[in-house]
Short mmCIF file of C-alpha atoms and ligand atoms in Angstrom, two decimals:
data_model
loop_
_atom_site.label_atom_id
_atom_site.label_comp_id
_atom_site.label_asym_id
_atom_site.label_seq_id
_atom_site.Cartn_x
_atom_site.Cartn_y
_atom_site.Cartn_z
CA UNK U 148 177.34 57.53 95.78
CA UNK U 149 177.61 53.64 96.38
CA UNK U 150 177.63 52.45 99.17
CA UNK U 151 180.59 50.08 100.53
CA UNK U 152 180.10 46.40 99.84
CA UNK U 153 180.29 44.30 102.85
CA UNK U 154 183.90 43.15 101.65
CA UNK U 155 185.62 46.68 101.74
CA UNK U 156 183.71 47.93 105.51
CA UNK U 157 186.92 47.96 107.60
CA UNK U 158 186.43 45.49 110.25
CA UNK U 159 184.63 46.55 114.36
CA UNK U 160 187.50 46.97 117.22
CA UNK U 161 188.07 43.45 118.62
CA UNK U 162 188.72 42.59 115.35
CA UNK U 163 192.24 42.78 114.66
CA UNK U 164 193.33 41.09 111.28
CA UNK U 165 189.75 39.96 109.95
CA UNK U 166 187.86 41.83 107.99
CA UNK U 167 185.11 40.40 106.13
CA UNK U 168 187.35 40.67 102.58
CA UNK U 169 189.43 38.38 104.32
CA UNK U 170 187.54 35.39 105.15
CA UNK U 171 185.28 35.31 102.40
CA UNK U 172 188.93 34.89 100.30
CA UNK U 173 189.63 31.79 102.87
CA UNK U 174 186.77 30.19 102.86
CA UNK U 175 186.12 29.96 98.85
CA UNK U 176 190.78 29.49 99.49
CA UNK U 177 190.43 26.69 101.75
CA UNK U 178 186.98 25.18 100.85
CA UNK U 179 184.96 26.50 103.42
CA UNK U 180 182.08 28.29 101.81
CA UNK U 181 181.20 28.60 97.92
CA UNK U 182 178.88 30.41 95.57
CA UNK U 183 176.20 28.65 94.70
CA UNK U 184 176.04 27.85 90.88
CA UNK U 185 179.69 29.92 90.56
CA UNK U 186 180.04 28.65 87.50
CA UNK U 187 176.43 30.54 86.02
CA UNK U 188 177.02 33.47 88.00
CA UNK U 189 176.27 32.54 91.00
CA UNK U 190 172.65 33.22 91.79
CA UNK U 191 171.88 35.60 95.12
CA UNK U 192 171.81 34.45 98.79
CA UNK U 193 172.53 30.85 97.90
CA UNK U 194 175.94 29.25 99.52
CA UNK U 195 177.14 25.79 99.01
CA UNK U 196 179.69 23.87 101.76
CA UNK U 197 182.49 22.94 100.68
CA UNK U 198 185.53 19.97 102.52
CA UNK U 199 186.23 21.62 105.29
CA UNK U 200 182.26 23.93 105.50
CA UNK U 201 180.31 20.80 105.59
CA UNK U 202 182.12 19.63 109.11
CA UNK U 203 182.68 22.68 110.62
CA UNK U 204 178.91 22.52 109.86
CA UNK U 205 178.59 19.01 110.89
CA UNK U 206 180.74 19.25 114.00
CA UNK U 207 177.70 22.28 115.36
CA UNK U 208 175.16 20.16 114.69
CA UNK U 209 176.53 17.08 115.85
CA UNK U 210 177.36 19.80 119.15
CA UNK U 211 173.73 20.91 119.49
CA UNK U 212 171.78 17.34 119.39
CA UNK U 213 174.28 15.60 121.57
CA UNK U 214 173.47 19.18 124.07
CA UNK U 215 170.38 19.98 123.79
CA UNK U 216 168.98 15.71 123.27
CA UNK U 217 170.98 13.13 123.46
CA UNK U 218 172.22 14.51 126.74
CA UNK U 219 168.59 15.11 128.39
CA UNK U 220 165.95 13.30 129.60
CA UNK U 221 162.98 15.37 128.13
CA UNK U 222 163.76 16.03 124.99
CA UNK U 223 163.07 14.49 122.03
CA UNK U 224 164.13 14.87 118.19
CA UNK U 225 162.29 15.29 115.38
CA UNK U 226 162.61 14.65 111.04
CA UNK U 227 159.81 17.14 109.29
CA UNK U 228 159.23 16.90 105.68
CA UNK U 229 160.60 20.99 104.23
CA UNK U 230 157.25 21.14 101.87
CA UNK U 231 153.89 20.96 104.05
CA UNK U 232 150.06 20.95 103.76
CA UNK U 233 149.26 24.99 103.60
CA UNK U 234 147.40 24.92 105.39
CA UNK U 235 149.42 24.36 108.16
CA UNK U 236 150.74 28.00 106.86
CA UNK U 237 147.39 29.17 106.88
CA UNK U 238 146.84 28.40 110.06
CA UNK U 239 150.29 29.28 111.52
CA UNK U 240 149.46 32.93 110.29
CA UNK U 241 153.03 32.96 107.60
CA UNK U 242 150.32 33.36 104.51
CA UNK U 243 149.06 36.34 105.47
CA UNK U 244 151.38 38.04 107.79
CA UNK U 245 154.66 36.59 107.11
CA UNK U 246 156.24 39.94 104.98
CA UNK U 247 158.56 42.54 105.37
CA UNK U 248 157.94 46.22 104.12
CA UNK U 249 159.44 46.85 100.62
CA UNK U 250 160.57 50.06 98.99
CA UNK U 251 161.74 50.54 95.48
CA UNK U 252 163.76 52.90 94.35
CA UNK U 253 162.49 54.49 91.31
CA UNK U 254 165.53 56.15 89.67
CA UNK U 255 168.56 52.83 90.23
CA UNK U 256 165.39 49.85 90.59
CA UNK U 257 167.00 48.96 93.24
CA UNK U 258 163.92 47.05 95.74
CA UNK U 259 164.85 47.79 99.48
CA UNK U 260 163.91 47.05 102.74
CA UNK U 261 162.14 49.97 104.32
CA UNK U 262 164.26 49.36 107.68
CA UNK U 263 167.66 50.16 105.15
CA UNK U 264 167.06 53.25 103.77
CA UNK U 265 169.47 56.13 105.18
CA UNK U 266 167.65 58.71 106.28
CA UNK U 267 169.16 62.38 105.91
CA UNK U 268 167.50 65.76 106.82
CA UNK U 269 164.50 64.48 107.66
CA UNK U 270 163.65 62.56 104.16
CA UNK U 271 164.48 59.03 103.47
CA UNK U 272 167.31 58.14 100.64
CA UNK U 273 167.80 55.45 98.40
CA UNK U 274 171.26 54.18 100.25
CA UNK U 275 172.65 52.32 97.12
CA UNK U 276 172.02 55.81 94.51
CA UNK U 277 170.76 58.79 97.15
CA UNK U 278 167.63 59.59 95.45
CA UNK U 279 164.40 60.52 96.71
CA UNK U 280 162.34 58.93 94.45
CA UNK U 281 160.97 56.24 96.66
CA UNK U 282 158.04 54.32 96.29
CA UNK U 283 155.76 53.06 99.83
CA UNK U 284 156.55 50.78 102.02
CA UNK U 285 154.46 47.70 99.87
CA UNK U 286 154.54 44.12 102.01
CA UNK U 287 156.64 41.33 100.42
CA UNK U 288 155.58 37.84 101.91
CA UNK U 289 159.09 36.30 102.31
CA UNK U 290 157.94 32.64 101.70
CA UNK U 291 159.09 30.72 98.50
CA UNK U 292 155.59 29.51 96.95
CA UNK U 293 155.96 26.50 94.22
CA UNK U 294 153.45 23.58 93.19
CA UNK U 295 153.39 20.18 94.42
CA UNK U 296 151.28 17.90 92.04
CA UNK U 297 151.08 18.14 87.89
CA UNK U 298 148.70 21.41 87.05
CA UNK U 299 149.84 24.58 88.56
CA UNK U 300 146.61 25.97 89.90
CA UNK U 301 145.20 28.08 93.08
CA UNK U 302 145.02 24.29 95.15
CA UNK U 303 148.25 22.96 94.09
CA UNK U 304 150.06 25.68 95.81
CA UNK U 305 152.07 25.13 99.28
CA UNK U 306 155.41 27.36 100.48
CA UNK U 307 159.01 25.92 101.72
CA UNK U 308 159.25 25.83 105.00
CA UNK U 309 160.14 29.72 105.69
CA UNK U 310 161.33 27.52 109.50
CA UNK U 311 161.25 24.25 110.80
CA UNK U 312 158.53 24.77 114.13
CA UNK U 313 156.07 24.27 111.86
CA UNK U 314 156.48 20.35 111.56
CA UNK U 315 157.65 19.71 115.22
CA UNK U 316 153.82 22.15 116.17
CA UNK U 317 152.63 19.95 113.89
CA UNK U 318 153.09 16.69 115.02
CA UNK U 319 153.33 17.95 118.68
CA UNK U 320 150.03 15.65 119.32
CA UNK U 321 151.94 12.05 118.00
CA UNK U 322 155.23 12.73 119.40
CA UNK U 323 153.54 12.84 123.08
CA UNK U 324 151.81 10.10 122.55
CA UNK U 325 155.53 7.73 121.80
CA UNK U 326 157.55 9.13 123.61
CA UNK U 327 155.28 9.10 126.20
CA UNK U 328 156.49 12.18 127.76
CA UNK U 329 155.21 14.85 130.69
CA UNK U 330 155.49 18.66 130.92
CA UNK U 331 157.80 20.65 130.45
CA UNK U 332 159.74 18.71 127.55
CA UNK U 333 160.24 18.92 124.32
CA UNK U 334 161.03 18.19 120.46
CA UNK U 335 164.53 19.43 118.81
CA UNK U 336 164.93 19.53 114.97
CA UNK U 337 167.77 20.45 113.08
CA UNK U 338 166.88 21.21 108.88
CA UNK U 339 166.07 23.49 106.19
CA UNK U 340 164.30 26.40 105.74
CA UNK U 341 163.93 29.28 103.21
CA UNK U 342 162.95 33.20 103.16
CA UNK U 343 163.25 34.95 99.44
CA UNK U 344 165.18 37.63 101.22
CA UNK U 345 164.89 41.20 100.01
CA UNK U 346 168.49 41.92 100.17
CA UNK U 347 170.21 39.13 101.15
CA UNK U 348 173.38 40.07 102.48
CA UNK U 349 177.44 39.89 104.56
CA UNK U 350 178.52 36.67 103.39
CA UNK U 351 176.18 33.82 104.51
CA UNK U 352 174.60 35.39 107.37
CA UNK U 353 171.13 36.35 105.49
CA UNK U 354 170.50 33.79 103.00
CA UNK U 355 167.55 32.96 101.55
CA UNK U 356 167.98 28.93 102.04
CA UNK U 357 169.56 28.18 106.04
CA UNK U 358 169.98 26.01 108.19
CA UNK U 359 168.40 26.30 111.26
CA UNK U 360 168.13 24.32 114.75
CA UNK U 361 165.78 24.29 117.19
CA UNK U 362 163.69 23.57 120.18
CA UNK U 363 159.58 23.63 120.97
CA UNK U 364 159.65 22.77 125.24
CA UNK U 365 156.54 22.55 125.70
CA UNK U 366 155.59 23.32 129.38
CA UNK U 367 152.22 24.34 131.96
CA UNK U 368 151.49 28.01 131.13
CA UNK U 369 153.19 29.04 134.95
CA UNK U 370 156.15 27.88 134.48
CA UNK U 371 156.70 30.03 130.84
CA UNK U 372 158.20 32.71 132.09
CA UNK U 373 161.23 30.76 134.36
CA UNK U 374 161.74 28.78 131.96
CA UNK U 375 163.10 31.41 129.39
CA UNK U 376 165.81 33.09 132.02
CA UNK U 377 166.45 29.14 132.04
CA UNK U 378 166.82 28.59 128.34
CA UNK U 379 168.59 31.91 127.60
CA UNK U 380 171.12 30.97 129.90
CA UNK U 381 171.62 27.54 128.49
CA UNK U 382 171.53 28.64 125.33
CA UNK U 383 174.82 31.29 125.84
CA UNK U 384 176.35 28.47 127.74
CA UNK U 385 176.36 26.50 123.96
CA UNK U 386 177.80 29.52 122.89
CA UNK U 387 180.75 29.72 125.26
CA UNK U 388 181.21 25.38 124.94
CA UNK U 389 181.86 26.54 121.02
CA UNK U 390 184.79 28.89 120.98
CA UNK U 391 182.96 31.91 120.95
CA UNK U 392 184.01 34.38 124.05
CA UNK U 393 181.98 35.65 126.72
CA UNK U 394 182.35 39.74 125.63
CA UNK U 395 181.36 38.89 122.15
CA UNK U 396 177.68 37.79 122.78
CA UNK U 397 174.85 39.92 123.73
CA UNK U 398 171.59 39.59 125.10
CA UNK U 399 169.05 41.80 123.82
CA UNK U 400 165.80 41.80 125.19
CA UNK U 401 162.96 42.05 122.54
CA UNK U 402 160.77 45.68 122.92
CA UNK U 403 157.12 44.53 122.86
CA UNK U 404 156.69 46.81 120.05
CA UNK U 405 159.65 44.54 117.89
CA UNK U 406 158.28 41.44 119.38
CA UNK U 407 155.40 38.96 118.20
CA UNK U 408 152.70 39.90 119.73
CA UNK U 409 151.88 35.77 121.32
CA UNK U 410 155.49 36.22 122.46
CA UNK U 411 155.33 37.00 126.31
CA UNK U 412 158.62 37.84 125.82
CA UNK U 413 162.32 37.16 124.02
CA UNK U 414 165.69 37.39 123.81
CA UNK U 415 167.89 37.94 121.03
CA UNK U 416 171.66 36.40 121.32
CA UNK U 417 173.79 38.47 119.37
CA UNK U 418 177.06 38.14 118.48
CA UNK U 419 180.10 41.40 117.33
CA UNK U 420 180.82 40.03 113.73
CA UNK U 421 183.37 42.10 112.05
CA UNK U 422 180.21 43.81 110.37
CA UNK U 423 178.72 44.82 113.46
CA UNK U 424 176.43 43.58 116.16
CA UNK U 425 174.16 40.75 115.07
CA UNK U 426 172.11 38.05 115.66
CA UNK U 427 172.66 34.44 116.03
CA UNK U 428 169.27 32.88 118.40
CA UNK U 429 166.48 33.73 119.30
CA UNK U 430 164.57 32.93 122.48
CA UNK U 431 160.89 32.32 122.42
CA UNK U 432 157.71 32.42 125.36
CA UNK U 433 155.50 31.92 122.64
CA UNK U 434 152.87 31.16 124.60
CA UNK U 435 149.86 28.47 123.40
CA UNK U 436 149.37 30.37 119.98
CA UNK U 437 150.35 27.87 117.49
CA UNK U 438 148.95 24.81 119.05
CA UNK U 439 145.91 27.02 120.11
CA UNK U 440 145.89 28.25 116.42
CA UNK U 441 146.36 24.78 114.59
CA UNK U 442 143.99 23.09 116.98
CA UNK U 443 141.70 25.75 115.36
CA UNK U 444 142.23 25.19 112.16
CA UNK U 445 142.76 21.05 111.83
CA UNK U 446 139.95 20.30 114.64
CA UNK U 447 142.19 17.85 116.18
CA UNK U 448 142.53 18.81 119.67
CA UNK U 449 146.35 19.66 120.65
CA UNK U 450 145.11 19.53 125.07
CA UNK U 451 147.55 17.36 126.69
CA UNK U 452 146.23 16.09 130.20
CA UNK U 453 147.71 16.21 133.28
CA UNK U 454 147.14 12.64 135.34
CA UNK U 455 147.89 14.47 138.78
CA UNK U 456 145.16 17.02 138.63
CA UNK U 457 143.21 15.40 135.38
CA UNK U 458 143.23 18.76 133.07
CA UNK U 459 143.36 18.90 129.85
CA UNK U 460 145.81 21.96 128.34
CA UNK U 461 147.04 23.73 125.64
CA UNK U 462 150.82 23.54 126.57
CA UNK U 463 152.71 26.46 126.23
CA UNK U 464 156.21 26.78 124.96
CA UNK U 465 159.90 28.68 124.32
CA UNK U 466 161.64 28.62 122.12
CA UNK U 467 165.23 28.55 120.94
CA UNK U 468 165.82 29.00 118.25
CA UNK U 469 169.38 29.22 116.15
CA UNK U 470 170.83 29.65 113.03
CA UNK U 471 173.18 27.26 111.65
CA UNK U 472 175.06 29.26 108.74
CA UNK U 473 174.85 32.66 111.30
CA UNK U 474 177.01 30.30 114.07
CA UNK U 475 179.31 28.76 111.74
CA UNK U 476 180.07 31.98 110.31
CA UNK U 477 180.64 33.23 113.78
CA UNK U 478 183.00 30.28 114.49
CA UNK U 479 184.67 31.37 111.35
CA UNK U 480 184.90 35.66 112.44
CA UNK U 481 185.91 34.44 115.84
CA UNK U 482 188.83 31.68 114.77
CA UNK U 483 190.48 34.13 111.75
CA UNK U 484 193.41 35.29 113.65
CA UNK U 485 197.28 37.01 111.61
CA UNK U 486 200.64 35.88 113.65
CA UNK U 487 204.39 35.66 113.60
CA UNK U 488 206.45 32.05 112.83
CA UNK U 489 209.89 31.63 111.52
CA UNK U 490 209.30 29.96 107.38
CA UNK U 491 211.26 26.50 106.97
CA UNK U 492 215.54 29.21 107.18
CA UNK U 493 214.05 30.58 110.79
CA UNK U 494 212.90 34.19 109.10
CA UNK U 495 209.49 35.24 110.62
CA UNK U 496 206.88 35.47 109.33
CA UNK U 497 202.56 36.06 108.74
CA UNK U 498 200.59 33.51 109.07
CA UNK U 499 196.69 33.25 108.88
CA UNK U 500 195.59 30.58 111.30
CA UNK U 501 192.08 29.64 112.21
CA UNK U 502 191.73 29.39 115.81
CA UNK U 503 188.91 26.72 116.41
CA UNK U 504 187.48 25.11 118.74
CA UNK U 505 188.87 21.49 118.74
CA UNK U 506 185.59 21.00 119.64
CA UNK U 507 184.85 22.26 116.27
CA UNK U 508 187.44 22.16 113.87
CA UNK U 509 186.92 20.18 110.43
CA UNK U 510 189.95 18.10 110.98
CA UNK U 511 191.01 16.88 114.23
CA UNK U 512 194.66 16.03 114.01
CA UNK U 513 196.85 15.95 110.91
CA UNK U 514 199.10 13.22 111.07
CA UNK U 515 203.11 13.90 108.68
CA UNK U 516 205.70 11.78 108.01
CA UNK U 517 208.91 14.02 108.04
CA UNK U 518 210.18 12.66 104.96
CA UNK U 519 207.59 11.09 102.34
CA UNK U 520 210.48 9.23 100.00
CA UNK U 521 211.77 6.87 104.33
CA UNK U 522 209.19 3.54 103.65
CA UNK U 523 209.60 2.75 107.53
CA UNK U 524 208.71 6.52 108.88
CA UNK U 525 205.30 6.60 105.88
CA UNK U 526 204.25 2.96 107.38
CA UNK U 527 204.14 4.30 110.69
CA UNK U 528 201.93 7.10 109.51
CA UNK U 529 199.62 5.20 108.00
CA UNK U 530 199.42 2.79 111.32
CA UNK U 531 198.84 5.97 113.08
CA UNK U 532 196.24 7.43 110.18
CA UNK U 533 194.15 4.32 111.59
CA UNK U 534 194.12 4.59 114.69
CA UNK U 535 192.75 7.87 115.47
CA UNK U 536 190.87 7.33 112.03
CA UNK U 537 187.90 5.31 114.17
CA UNK U 538 187.83 7.63 116.14
CA UNK U 539 188.43 11.51 114.49
CA UNK U 540 188.28 13.52 111.80
CA UNK U 541 191.91 12.32 110.55
CA UNK U 542 193.73 14.14 107.12
CA UNK U 543 197.37 12.90 105.98
CA UNK U 544 200.42 14.81 104.64
CA UNK U 545 203.20 13.26 102.59
CA UNK U 546 204.23 16.70 100.71
CA UNK U 547 205.79 19.67 101.01
CA UNK U 548 208.56 20.64 104.33
CA UNK U 549 207.18 19.64 106.62
CA UNK U 550 206.31 23.44 108.12
CA UNK U 551 204.69 24.56 104.87
CA UNK U 552 202.67 21.19 105.59
CA UNK U 553 202.19 22.94 109.38
CA UNK U 554 201.09 26.64 108.26
CA UNK U 555 198.81 24.81 105.64
CA UNK U 556 196.71 23.07 108.60
CA UNK U 557 197.21 26.28 111.15
CA UNK U 558 195.31 28.15 108.01
CA UNK U 559 192.30 26.29 108.36
CA UNK U 560 191.70 25.33 112.27
CA UNK U 561 193.19 21.70 112.62
CA UNK U 562 194.69 22.44 116.27
CA UNK U 563 196.31 18.99 115.77
CA UNK U 564 200.27 17.98 114.53
CA UNK U 565 201.49 14.45 114.98
CA UNK U 566 205.16 14.49 112.58
CA UNK U 567 206.28 10.84 112.85
CA UNK U 568 210.58 11.58 112.51
CA UNK U 569 213.42 9.16 112.86
CA UNK U 570 213.35 8.89 117.21
CA UNK U 571 210.22 7.59 116.24
CA UNK U 572 211.18 4.82 114.31
CA UNK U 573 213.90 4.42 117.49
CA UNK U 574 216.84 5.64 115.44
CA UNK U 575 218.76 7.81 117.58
CA UNK U 576 217.94 7.03 120.59
CA UNK U 577 215.05 3.89 121.76
CA UNK U 578 214.24 5.49 124.51
CA UNK U 579 212.18 7.48 121.89
CA UNK U 580 211.07 4.23 119.87
CA UNK U 581 207.17 4.62 118.69
CA UNK U 582 206.74 7.59 120.12
CA UNK U 583 205.99 10.80 118.16
CA UNK U 584 206.14 15.09 118.22
CA UNK U 585 202.48 16.24 118.79
CA UNK U 586 202.13 20.47 118.27
CA UNK U 587 199.61 22.21 119.17
CA UNK U 588 198.14 24.67 116.18
CA UNK U 589 197.67 27.71 118.68
CA UNK U 590 201.03 27.28 120.62
CA UNK U 591 202.84 25.47 117.49
CA UNK U 592 204.55 24.06 121.03
CA UNK U 593 206.04 20.39 120.59
CA UNK U 594 206.09 17.29 122.79
CA UNK U 595 207.47 14.05 122.66
CA UNK U 596 204.16 11.71 123.54
CA UNK U 597 203.73 8.20 122.98
CA UNK U 598 202.04 6.33 120.48
CA UNK U 599 199.78 4.35 122.75
CA UNK U 600 199.17 7.44 124.85
CA UNK U 601 197.83 9.20 121.59
CA UNK U 602 194.00 8.36 121.34
CA UNK U 603 193.48 9.06 124.58
CA UNK U 604 195.62 12.72 124.59
CA UNK U 605 193.11 14.03 120.59
CA UNK U 606 190.17 12.62 122.40
CA UNK U 607 190.21 13.93 125.54
CA UNK U 608 190.66 17.85 123.93
CA UNK U 609 188.34 16.92 121.31
CA UNK U 610 184.86 15.18 123.26
N1 GAP K 379 161.32 29.53 114.86
C1 GAP K 379 161.28 31.05 114.90
C2 GAP K 379 161.94 31.67 113.81
O1 GAP K 379 162.24 31.02 113.26
P1 GAP K 379 163.90 33.53 113.40
O2 GAP K 379 164.39 34.81 114.05
O3 GAP K 379 163.34 33.71 112.71
O4 GAP K 379 163.10 32.22 114.07
C3 GAP K 379 165.77 31.84 113.53
O5 GAP K 379 165.31 32.69 113.29
C4 GAP K 379 167.68 31.96 113.65
O6 GAP K 379 167.60 31.89 112.62
C5 GAP K 379 167.47 33.43 114.02
O7 GAP K 379 167.81 34.24 115.14
C6 GAP K 379 168.95 33.29 112.62
O8 GAP K 379 169.50 32.20 113.37
C7 GAP K 379 168.67 31.54 111.40
N2 GAP K 379 167.41 33.06 110.38
C8 GAP K 379 166.85 34.02 110.56
N3 GAP K 379 166.45 33.82 108.98
C9 GAP K 379 167.69 33.38 108.44
C10 GAP K 379 168.03 33.91 107.16
N4 GAP K 379 168.06 34.71 106.55
N5 GAP K 379 169.40 33.45 107.12
C11 GAP K 379 170.29 32.93 107.84
N6 GAP K 379 170.06 32.76 108.99
C12 GAP K 379 168.49 33.35 108.74
#
């Protein structure tokens, strides 16, 4: 018996045409995501983002930074190093407890997470070969170990960070001093994190190298529970603003048993992926655990002095922690659609379209001269590219029939197409000189707009 691969699982209801097989294939074909080290057979759980994937990822990270840092006067940013003193990981508890229980199947030699075993007739079975010949669970630390400097011994050990948060806690005092913020205030960071996951799966969903967008929002102890609710709501709004509909998002209250022992409340924000409902982000009230641990281990004060009450205390923290790669995957799954559109001869054919929110779309606008061998059309189209380029990512395409060019852009989610035709040159009707057709990706409707209005129209849509 073989467990179905992620690509073979049928899509969940509500996904229409989208299946992981189609999504993975589109991502490779159009340059969103490739397997890392593909030429050498790849490396499990590691992925490379191609020309369109990197744009999508940047749009997501930039929007998160805008909403979480620039548009707020109570949050500042930082960018910490990936390697940190090993003492950080001892104090945070990661060295001793950042583990998954792992089981080996003695028959097929698979290494599995204990929670992935099949339960059948009261017994546990390997989900790959069905064998019941399994080892007892063993704790497997998920951090990647490495050595700093020329000697590889106990004294030079450290780890690739498994979360970005710890750099924020360790720099709390420095940032408090330079930013002169008063509680409540936050420190935000986007960066790589690494976990040696036992079973990376579901395309990029569970990877060994991924990016996080984390905010540590420091507050007084009595504000913690209220701010947990506040940040849960803010984060739900964020997902809707990038094109993930409310009905596909779910808030799971993490139970007392599942929650970290130091957390007084945690929500998981989940999304209905084609492979099931899974976590996009955790919003956790972590109390003063992290700062208190680092204060104890480093012997340096991480206390906050309240000018009004003249009290000193360790601030509490609420943490919304989101995954960049998981959100990119959710954006692609959500955007994928198939509908019917006429080909060049008017015959209806299946159209693959990525209906990204214009704010997230990798390319915002494609510019086409109707014909590539008519110099005035090409010149005008190039002028429009130059007009738009300082404000958005634009793609110029003069090859193939116009219908084919539209279809190529639909498949990568470009929300707008501008075509320069003979009307633009004023050859048919002088009143239409310096106007273009503006095509909407989703409705495929075209309207005539003046070139001088184009920039404002597009900017209002992609902001
Ligand atoms: N600082 C808190 C923290 O790291 P987490 O729930 O372990 O909490 C936060 O991780 C987010 O990071 C997750 O909600 C998920 O989006 C992302 N993430 C965690 N492990 C991941 C993995 N192996 N692959 C991709 N994303 C991951």
